[in-house]
Amino acid sequence: MKGLGTDEETVLKILTSRSNAQRQQIAAAFKTLFGRDLVDDLKSELTGKFETLMVSLMRPAQLYDAHALKHAIKGAGTNENVLTEILASRTPAEVQNVKQVYQEEYEANLEDHITSDTTGYYQRMLVVLLQANRDPDGRIDESRVEQDAQVLFKAGELKWGTDEEKFITILGTRSVSHLRKVFDKYMTISGFQIEETIDRETSGDMEKLLLAIVKCVRSVPAYFAETLFYAMKGAGTDDDTLVRVMVTRSEIDLLDIRQAFRRNFAKSLHHAIEIHLVTTGKHCCCSVVEMMSNAVNGMKDLVLLLPCITLS
């Protein structure tokens, strides 16, 4: 970044072939050697989506979700998709961490900010998730499984209207292993998958949130595989979702997401991104593809993603 212009490929190669912890060490060393903030320099030297991705990669892992949530509820309008994705997919420990980091970074209560920008049952479901009080996985009580399945059946298919509170309580507080059994029992009792009932009985943001919770209970990697698939489906690209998912999952379960993508959509995530590059008319730099061999911790697809977004 010294002198006229910026060697974007060098920035690209270094930041995408390091873990988040290593990138933080690089930032610290950069400040020690040059007395400058690396992220500030990246912001001043880069532009567009390339800047967004590089800055996202430099953000400490524990801050990323808090930052995404802050921007989802900042200013006019609210990005409910971001609220849904993050709060439906994170573990109770991760939610607790996000709340703490949010308070430290923005000197504000995350729950207060979210409730001021949301309404109705959608708001109430988010608040339940923010409590991070989901039961831990343990021994399955089959009688309680039967009871919860019956409660959901009566609250939806057997009721004129829908008792959303029952769905909120059960989907927001029961353990993942318990809920998987409940979904199986629900299918036996009702003849429907729980997703079918949610689709019929709810709508809008509440429907999307409940479905996201169910999908994450079944498989978090499959949920994110589907998220990536639809981010690349149709005209245009949901660049923000692509960046957010690839950055936040790259060191957690991106390899599992790739496997789920292949299993559920009959093609590799790698291939899907390549096809998307062709159909959107965005070129793929050979140097970027060559760097894939240096990728670590599931960063291979993130490297390939870079030319998928605007580099200037």
mmCIF file of C-alpha atoms in Angstrom:
data_model
loop_
_atom_site.group_PDB
_atom_site.id
_atom_site.type_symbol
_atom_site.label_atom_id
_atom_site.label_comp_id
_atom_site.label_asym_id
_atom_site.label_seq_id
_atom_site.Cartn_x
_atom_site.Cartn_y
_atom_site.Cartn_z
ATOM 1 C CA MET A 1 0.000 0.000 0.000
ATOM 2 C CA LYS A 2 3.054 2.224 -0.102
ATOM 3 C CA GLY A 3 3.343 4.784 -2.879
ATOM 4 C CA LEU A 4 1.082 5.213 -5.881
ATOM 5 C CA GLY A 5 -1.670 2.608 -6.093
ATOM 6 C CA THR A 6 -2.217 -0.556 -4.133
ATOM 7 C CA ASP A 7 -0.989 -4.082 -4.860
ATOM 8 C CA GLU A 8 -4.420 -5.641 -4.416
ATOM 9 C CA GLU A 9 -3.278 -9.157 -5.281
ATOM 10 C CA THR A 10 -0.701 -9.133 -2.479
ATOM 11 C CA VAL A 11 -3.314 -7.914 -0.007
ATOM 12 C CA LEU A 12 -5.641 -10.598 -1.322
ATOM 13 C CA LYS A 13 -3.081 -13.387 -1.066
ATOM 14 C CA ILE A 14 -1.963 -12.548 2.460
ATOM 15 C CA LEU A 15 -5.356 -11.981 4.069
ATOM 16 C CA THR A 16 -7.143 -14.955 2.518
ATOM 17 C CA SER A 17 -4.405 -17.459 3.360
ATOM 18 C CA ARG A 18 -4.327 -16.638 7.087
ATOM 19 C CA SER A 19 -6.667 -17.484 9.950
ATOM 20 C CA ASN A 20 -8.490 -14.704 11.780
ATOM 21 C CA ALA A 21 -6.092 -15.007 14.723
ATOM 22 C CA GLN A 22 -3.121 -14.663 12.368
ATOM 23 C CA ARG A 23 -4.695 -11.615 10.726
ATOM 24 C CA GLN A 24 -4.975 -9.979 14.148
ATOM 25 C CA GLN A 25 -1.264 -10.660 14.711
ATOM 26 C CA ILE A 26 -0.483 -9.086 11.343
ATOM 27 C CA ALA A 27 -2.506 -5.992 12.286
ATOM 28 C CA ALA A 28 -0.645 -5.697 15.593
ATOM 29 C CA ALA A 29 2.738 -6.094 13.906
ATOM 30 C CA PHE A 30 1.740 -3.556 11.228
ATOM 31 C CA LYS A 31 0.982 -0.955 13.893
ATOM 32 C CA THR A 32 4.220 -1.745 15.749
ATOM 33 C CA LEU A 33 6.358 -1.382 12.626
ATOM 34 C CA PHE A 34 4.664 1.541 10.944
ATOM 35 C CA GLY A 35 2.611 3.291 13.632
ATOM 36 C CA ARG A 36 -0.503 2.979 11.467
ATOM 37 C CA ASP A 37 -3.778 1.097 11.728
ATOM 38 C CA LEU A 38 -3.978 -1.589 9.041
ATOM 39 C CA VAL A 39 -7.784 -1.517 8.811
ATOM 40 C CA ASP A 40 -7.773 2.269 8.373
ATOM 41 C CA ASP A 41 -5.206 1.916 5.592
ATOM 42 C CA LEU A 42 -7.278 -0.768 3.878
ATOM 43 C CA LYS A 43 -10.331 1.479 4.018
ATOM 44 C CA SER A 44 -8.429 4.405 2.503
ATOM 45 C CA GLU A 45 -6.653 2.381 -0.202
ATOM 46 C CA LEU A 46 -9.385 -0.011 -1.336
ATOM 47 C CA THR A 47 -12.890 0.586 -2.653
ATOM 48 C CA GLY A 48 -16.207 -1.131 -3.265
ATOM 49 C CA LYS A 49 -16.965 -4.727 -2.357
ATOM 50 C CA PHE A 50 -13.268 -5.616 -2.320
ATOM 51 C CA GLU A 51 -12.785 -3.128 0.515
ATOM 52 C CA THR A 52 -15.836 -4.563 2.301
ATOM 53 C CA LEU A 53 -14.479 -8.104 2.128
ATOM 54 C CA MET A 54 -10.926 -7.226 3.176
ATOM 55 C CA VAL A 55 -12.149 -5.154 6.119
ATOM 56 C CA SER A 56 -14.529 -7.962 7.082
ATOM 57 C CA LEU A 57 -11.646 -10.425 7.107
ATOM 58 C CA MET A 58 -9.696 -8.117 9.407
ATOM 59 C CA ARG A 59 -12.492 -7.743 11.924
ATOM 60 C CA PRO A 60 -11.849 -9.902 15.046
ATOM 61 C CA ALA A 61 -14.105 -12.951 14.944
ATOM 62 C CA GLN A 62 -15.849 -12.076 18.202
ATOM 63 C CA LEU A 63 -16.782 -8.624 16.848
ATOM 64 C CA TYR A 64 -18.171 -9.663 13.484
ATOM 65 C CA ASP A 65 -21.673 -10.684 14.563
ATOM 66 C CA ALA A 66 -22.065 -7.644 16.808
ATOM 67 C CA HIS A 67 -21.053 -5.378 13.924
ATOM 68 C CA ALA A 68 -23.422 -7.123 11.498
ATOM 69 C CA LEU A 69 -26.344 -6.822 13.937
ATOM 70 C CA LYS A 70 -25.565 -3.167 14.602
ATOM 71 C CA HIS A 71 -25.673 -2.351 10.900
ATOM 72 C CA ALA A 72 -28.812 -4.449 10.408
ATOM 73 C CA ILE A 73 -30.735 -2.153 12.766
ATOM 74 C CA LYS A 74 -28.877 1.097 12.061
ATOM 75 C CA GLY A 75 -30.644 3.971 10.361
ATOM 76 C CA ALA A 76 -33.884 3.828 8.417
ATOM 77 C CA GLY A 77 -35.288 0.339 8.013
ATOM 78 C CA THR A 78 -34.145 -2.961 9.462
ATOM 79 C CA ASN A 79 -32.450 -5.873 7.716
ATOM 80 C CA GLU A 80 -34.519 -8.685 9.202
ATOM 81 C CA ASN A 81 -32.659 -11.291 7.147
ATOM 82 C CA VAL A 82 -29.444 -10.579 9.053
ATOM 83 C CA LEU A 83 -31.194 -10.702 12.437
ATOM 84 C CA THR A 84 -32.822 -13.997 11.478
ATOM 85 C CA GLU A 85 -29.654 -15.603 10.111
ATOM 86 C CA ILE A 86 -27.442 -14.751 13.074
ATOM 87 C CA LEU A 87 -29.828 -15.355 15.961
ATOM 88 C CA ALA A 88 -31.302 -18.560 14.514
ATOM 89 C CA SER A 89 -27.927 -20.175 13.798
ATOM 90 C CA ARG A 90 -25.734 -19.253 16.772
ATOM 91 C CA THR A 91 -25.317 -21.382 19.894
ATOM 92 C CA PRO A 92 -26.398 -20.003 23.295
ATOM 93 C CA ALA A 93 -22.742 -19.389 24.182
ATOM 94 C CA GLU A 94 -22.220 -17.480 20.933
ATOM 95 C CA VAL A 95 -25.349 -15.364 21.552
ATOM 96 C CA GLN A 96 -24.168 -14.504 25.053
ATOM 97 C CA ASN A 97 -20.806 -13.469 23.638
ATOM 98 C CA VAL A 98 -22.438 -11.307 20.964
ATOM 99 C CA LYS A 99 -24.537 -9.526 23.601
ATOM 100 C CA GLN A 100 -21.466 -8.820 25.723
ATOM 101 C CA VAL A 101 -19.376 -7.591 22.800
ATOM 102 C CA TYR A 102 -22.255 -5.425 21.558
ATOM 103 C CA GLN A 103 -22.514 -3.769 24.965
ATOM 104 C CA GLU A 104 -18.752 -3.151 25.100
ATOM 105 C CA GLU A 105 -18.436 -1.877 21.547
ATOM 106 C CA TYR A 106 -21.551 0.275 21.270
ATOM 107 C CA GLU A 107 -22.348 0.978 24.939
ATOM 108 C CA ALA A 108 -25.880 -0.205 24.286
ATOM 109 C CA ASN A 109 -28.042 -3.215 25.015
ATOM 110 C CA LEU A 110 -28.550 -5.418 21.962
ATOM 111 C CA GLU A 111 -31.999 -6.535 23.063
ATOM 112 C CA ASP A 112 -33.132 -2.924 23.517
ATOM 113 C CA HIS A 113 -31.926 -2.017 20.033
ATOM 114 C CA ILE A 114 -33.617 -5.019 18.428
ATOM 115 C CA THR A 115 -36.936 -4.550 20.223
ATOM 116 C CA SER A 116 -37.002 -0.894 19.205
ATOM 117 C CA ASP A 117 -36.782 -1.922 15.541
ATOM 118 C CA THR A 118 -39.025 -5.013 15.448
ATOM 119 C CA THR A 119 -42.615 -5.830 16.357
ATOM 120 C CA GLY A 120 -45.102 -8.606 17.040
ATOM 121 C CA TYR A 121 -44.379 -12.303 17.342
ATOM 122 C CA TYR A 122 -41.197 -11.869 15.294
ATOM 123 C CA GLN A 123 -39.866 -9.555 17.978
ATOM 124 C CA ARG A 124 -40.890 -11.956 20.732
ATOM 125 C CA MET A 125 -39.149 -14.888 19.054
ATOM 126 C CA LEU A 126 -35.959 -12.833 18.695
ATOM 127 C CA VAL A 127 -36.117 -11.850 22.367
ATOM 128 C CA VAL A 128 -36.425 -15.502 23.395
ATOM 129 C CA LEU A 129 -33.360 -16.378 21.292
ATOM 130 C CA LEU A 130 -31.458 -13.455 22.815
ATOM 131 C CA GLN A 131 -31.953 -14.928 26.284
ATOM 132 C CA ALA A 132 -29.693 -17.812 25.172
ATOM 133 C CA ASN A 133 -31.498 -20.154 27.551
ATOM 134 C CA ARG A 134 -31.935 -23.113 25.223
ATOM 135 C CA ASP A 135 -31.776 -26.382 27.164
ATOM 136 C CA PRO A 136 -28.416 -28.162 26.851
ATOM 137 C CA ASP A 137 -28.340 -31.451 24.986
ATOM 138 C CA GLY A 138 -28.692 -34.462 27.243
ATOM 139 C CA ARG A 139 -30.862 -37.501 27.834
ATOM 140 C CA ILE A 140 -34.037 -37.408 25.760
ATOM 141 C CA ASP A 141 -37.325 -37.609 27.681
ATOM 142 C CA GLU A 142 -39.639 -39.404 25.250
ATOM 143 C CA SER A 143 -42.779 -38.400 27.151
ATOM 144 C CA ARG A 144 -41.812 -34.744 26.866
ATOM 145 C CA VAL A 145 -41.084 -35.243 23.165
ATOM 146 C CA GLU A 146 -44.600 -36.587 22.692
ATOM 147 C CA GLN A 147 -46.061 -33.734 24.717
ATOM 148 C CA ASP A 148 -44.277 -31.008 22.756
ATOM 149 C CA ALA A 149 -45.238 -32.573 19.435
ATOM 150 C CA GLN A 150 -48.884 -32.695 20.513
ATOM 151 C CA VAL A 151 -48.747 -29.069 21.712
ATOM 152 C CA LEU A 152 -47.378 -27.899 18.363
ATOM 153 C CA PHE A 153 -49.995 -29.921 16.473
ATOM 154 C CA LYS A 154 -52.823 -28.438 18.517
ATOM 155 C CA ALA A 155 -51.336 -24.928 18.266
ATOM 156 C CA GLY A 156 -51.198 -25.093 14.479
ATOM 157 C CA GLU A 157 -53.003 -27.666 12.377
ATOM 158 C CA LEU A 158 -55.832 -28.330 14.878
ATOM 159 C CA LYS A 159 -56.463 -24.706 15.815
ATOM 160 C CA TRP A 160 -58.497 -22.036 14.075
ATOM 161 C CA GLY A 161 -55.715 -19.547 13.639
ATOM 162 C CA THR A 162 -52.335 -20.221 15.201
ATOM 163 C CA ASP A 163 -51.078 -20.140 18.775
ATOM 164 C CA GLU A 164 -47.707 -18.583 17.980
ATOM 165 C CA GLU A 165 -46.687 -18.490 21.634
ATOM 166 C CA LYS A 166 -46.461 -22.283 21.765
ATOM 167 C CA PHE A 167 -44.146 -22.309 18.747
ATOM 168 C CA ILE A 168 -42.032 -19.543 20.300
ATOM 169 C CA THR A 169 -41.613 -21.333 23.618
ATOM 170 C CA ILE A 170 -40.822 -24.778 22.237
ATOM 171 C CA LEU A 171 -38.614 -23.765 19.307
ATOM 172 C CA GLY A 172 -36.824 -21.127 21.369
ATOM 173 C CA THR A 173 -36.001 -23.066 24.528
ATOM 174 C CA ARG A 174 -35.805 -26.808 23.897
ATOM 175 C CA SER A 175 -32.473 -28.502 23.199
ATOM 176 C CA VAL A 176 -31.409 -29.291 19.654
ATOM 177 C CA SER A 177 -31.454 -33.055 20.213
ATOM 178 C CA HIS A 178 -34.900 -32.832 21.833
ATOM 179 C CA LEU A 179 -36.305 -30.764 18.953
ATOM 180 C CA ARG A 180 -35.056 -33.245 16.362
ATOM 181 C CA LYS A 181 -37.058 -35.949 18.125
ATOM 182 C CA VAL A 182 -40.059 -33.599 18.382
ATOM 183 C CA PHE A 183 -39.970 -32.997 14.616
ATOM 184 C CA ASP A 184 -39.940 -36.741 13.949
ATOM 185 C CA LYS A 185 -42.825 -37.311 16.360
ATOM 186 C CA TYR A 186 -44.729 -34.376 14.858
ATOM 187 C CA MET A 187 -44.496 -36.018 11.430
ATOM 188 C CA THR A 188 -45.875 -39.254 12.877
ATOM 189 C CA ILE A 189 -48.768 -37.513 14.630
ATOM 190 C CA SER A 190 -49.790 -35.016 11.962
ATOM 191 C CA GLY A 191 -48.596 -36.512 8.691
ATOM 192 C CA PHE A 192 -46.805 -33.230 7.962
ATOM 193 C CA GLN A 193 -43.254 -31.999 8.313
ATOM 194 C CA ILE A 194 -43.040 -29.163 10.843
ATOM 195 C CA GLU A 195 -41.832 -26.888 8.028
ATOM 196 C CA GLU A 196 -45.091 -27.478 6.134
ATOM 197 C CA THR A 197 -47.135 -26.404 9.137
ATOM 198 C CA ILE A 198 -45.026 -23.296 9.713
ATOM 199 C CA ASP A 199 -45.423 -22.389 6.043
ATOM 200 C CA ARG A 200 -49.207 -22.715 6.266
ATOM 201 C CA GLU A 201 -49.758 -21.203 9.699
ATOM 202 C CA THR A 202 -47.370 -18.225 9.737
ATOM 203 C CA SER A 203 -46.131 -15.595 7.315
ATOM 204 C CA GLY A 204 -43.609 -12.836 6.772
ATOM 205 C CA ASP A 205 -40.564 -12.403 8.984
ATOM 206 C CA MET A 206 -41.993 -14.702 11.667
ATOM 207 C CA GLU A 207 -42.319 -17.543 9.170
ATOM 208 C CA LYS A 208 -38.744 -17.010 7.936
ATOM 209 C CA LEU A 209 -37.390 -16.976 11.484
ATOM 210 C CA LEU A 210 -39.221 -20.138 12.569
ATOM 211 C CA LEU A 211 -38.121 -21.950 9.417
ATOM 212 C CA ALA A 212 -34.512 -20.807 9.967
ATOM 213 C CA ILE A 213 -34.603 -22.187 13.519
ATOM 214 C CA VAL A 214 -35.981 -25.522 12.316
ATOM 215 C CA LYS A 215 -33.384 -25.753 9.542
ATOM 216 C CA CYS A 216 -30.561 -24.980 11.975
ATOM 217 C CA VAL A 217 -31.858 -27.583 14.406
ATOM 218 C CA ARG A 218 -31.777 -30.131 11.615
ATOM 219 C CA SER A 219 -28.363 -29.033 10.267
ATOM 220 C CA VAL A 220 -26.545 -25.710 10.533
ATOM 221 C CA PRO A 221 -24.262 -26.487 7.553
ATOM 222 C CA ALA A 222 -27.292 -27.365 5.395
ATOM 223 C CA TYR A 223 -28.935 -24.083 6.413
ATOM 224 C CA PHE A 224 -25.915 -22.091 5.289
ATOM 225 C CA ALA A 225 -25.550 -24.145 2.104
ATOM 226 C CA GLU A 226 -29.104 -23.135 1.224
ATOM 227 C CA THR A 227 -28.374 -19.513 2.167
ATOM 228 C CA LEU A 228 -25.406 -19.443 -0.213
ATOM 229 C CA PHE A 229 -27.405 -21.155 -2.966
ATOM 230 C CA TYR A 230 -30.131 -18.527 -2.905
ATOM 231 C CA ALA A 231 -27.585 -15.707 -2.602
ATOM 232 C CA MET A 232 -26.326 -16.746 -6.040
ATOM 233 C CA LYS A 233 -29.679 -17.698 -7.570
ATOM 234 C CA GLY A 234 -31.312 -15.539 -10.208
ATOM 235 C CA ALA A 235 -30.200 -12.183 -11.532
ATOM 236 C CA GLY A 236 -27.557 -10.393 -9.534
ATOM 237 C CA THR A 237 -25.725 -11.487 -6.413
ATOM 238 C CA ASP A 238 -26.465 -10.915 -2.758
ATOM 239 C CA ASP A 239 -22.847 -9.951 -2.113
ATOM 240 C CA ASP A 240 -23.425 -9.008 1.517
ATOM 241 C CA THR A 241 -24.787 -12.465 2.349
ATOM 242 C CA LEU A 242 -21.988 -14.214 0.459
ATOM 243 C CA VAL A 243 -19.342 -12.242 2.324
ATOM 244 C CA ARG A 244 -21.020 -12.615 5.711
ATOM 245 C CA VAL A 245 -21.476 -16.372 5.463
ATOM 246 C CA MET A 246 -18.050 -17.126 4.010
ATOM 247 C CA VAL A 247 -16.241 -14.931 6.540
ATOM 248 C CA THR A 248 -18.146 -16.049 9.636
ATOM 249 C CA ARG A 249 -18.159 -19.777 8.822
ATOM 250 C CA SER A 250 -14.710 -20.108 7.221
ATOM 251 C CA GLU A 251 -13.085 -21.394 10.405
ATOM 252 C CA ILE A 252 -16.149 -23.123 11.881
ATOM 253 C CA ASP A 253 -17.927 -25.374 9.406
ATOM 254 C CA LEU A 254 -17.288 -24.200 5.850
ATOM 255 C CA LEU A 255 -16.050 -27.646 4.836
ATOM 256 C CA ASP A 256 -19.305 -29.126 6.162
ATOM 257 C CA ILE A 257 -21.246 -26.436 4.290
ATOM 258 C CA ARG A 258 -19.472 -27.412 1.076
ATOM 259 C CA GLN A 259 -20.450 -31.048 1.617
ATOM 260 C CA ALA A 260 -24.065 -30.078 2.335
ATOM 261 C CA PHE A 261 -24.116 -27.875 -0.766
ATOM 262 C CA ARG A 262 -23.010 -30.770 -2.965
ATOM 263 C CA ARG A 263 -25.449 -33.179 -1.326
ATOM 264 C CA ASN A 264 -28.481 -30.883 -1.517
ATOM 265 C CA PHE A 265 -27.882 -29.100 -4.831
ATOM 266 C CA ALA A 266 -25.991 -31.792 -6.796
ATOM 267 C CA LYS A 267 -22.977 -29.586 -7.492
ATOM 268 C CA SER A 268 -19.990 -28.288 -5.629
ATOM 269 C CA LEU A 269 -19.948 -24.863 -4.024
ATOM 270 C CA HIS A 270 -16.735 -24.254 -5.960
ATOM 271 C CA HIS A 271 -18.495 -25.034 -9.260
ATOM 272 C CA ALA A 272 -21.550 -22.967 -8.339
ATOM 273 C CA ILE A 273 -19.365 -19.915 -7.774
ATOM 274 C CA GLU A 274 -17.491 -20.527 -11.043
ATOM 275 C CA ILE A 275 -20.776 -20.792 -12.988
ATOM 276 C CA HIS A 276 -22.002 -17.655 -11.280
ATOM 277 C CA LEU A 277 -18.890 -15.799 -12.438
ATOM 278 C CA VAL A 278 -19.717 -16.689 -16.039
ATOM 279 C CA THR A 279 -23.444 -15.900 -15.881
ATOM 280 C CA THR A 280 -22.890 -12.548 -14.196
ATOM 281 C CA GLY A 281 -20.163 -11.527 -16.639
ATOM 282 C CA LYS A 282 -17.563 -10.968 -13.926
ATOM 283 C CA HIS A 283 -14.084 -12.124 -14.785
ATOM 284 C CA CYS A 284 -12.014 -14.491 -12.694
ATOM 285 C CA CYS A 285 -8.393 -13.456 -12.205
ATOM 286 C CA CYS A 286 -6.046 -16.371 -12.839
ATOM 287 C CA SER A 287 -3.873 -15.298 -9.940
ATOM 288 C CA VAL A 288 -6.844 -15.649 -7.593
ATOM 289 C CA VAL A 289 -7.551 -19.205 -8.758
ATOM 290 C CA GLU A 290 -3.868 -20.125 -8.394
ATOM 291 C CA MET A 291 -3.918 -18.920 -4.803
ATOM 292 C CA MET A 292 -6.593 -21.483 -3.942
ATOM 293 C CA SER A 293 -3.831 -24.039 -3.383
ATOM 294 C CA ASN A 294 -2.605 -21.945 -0.446
ATOM 295 C CA ALA A 295 -6.029 -21.697 1.188
ATOM 296 C CA VAL A 296 -6.427 -22.992 4.748
ATOM 297 C CA ASN A 297 -9.301 -23.772 7.107
ATOM 298 C CA GLY A 298 -11.923 -23.847 4.390
ATOM 299 C CA MET A 299 -10.770 -20.567 2.816
ATOM 300 C CA LYS A 300 -10.608 -22.114 -0.662
ATOM 301 C CA ASP A 301 -14.120 -21.056 -1.574
ATOM 302 C CA LEU A 302 -13.633 -17.644 -0.014
ATOM 303 C CA VAL A 303 -10.644 -17.059 -2.291
ATOM 304 C CA LEU A 304 -12.699 -18.078 -5.321
ATOM 305 C CA LEU A 305 -15.491 -15.800 -4.131
ATOM 306 C CA LEU A 306 -13.333 -12.680 -4.402
ATOM 307 C CA PRO A 307 -13.683 -12.146 -8.153
ATOM 308 C CA CYS A 308 -17.401 -12.860 -7.768
ATOM 309 C CA ILE A 309 -17.735 -9.412 -6.255
ATOM 310 C CA THR A 310 -16.680 -6.073 -7.633
ATOM 311 C CA LEU A 311 -12.987 -5.411 -7.115
ATOM 312 C CA SER A 312 -13.175 -1.671 -7.552
#
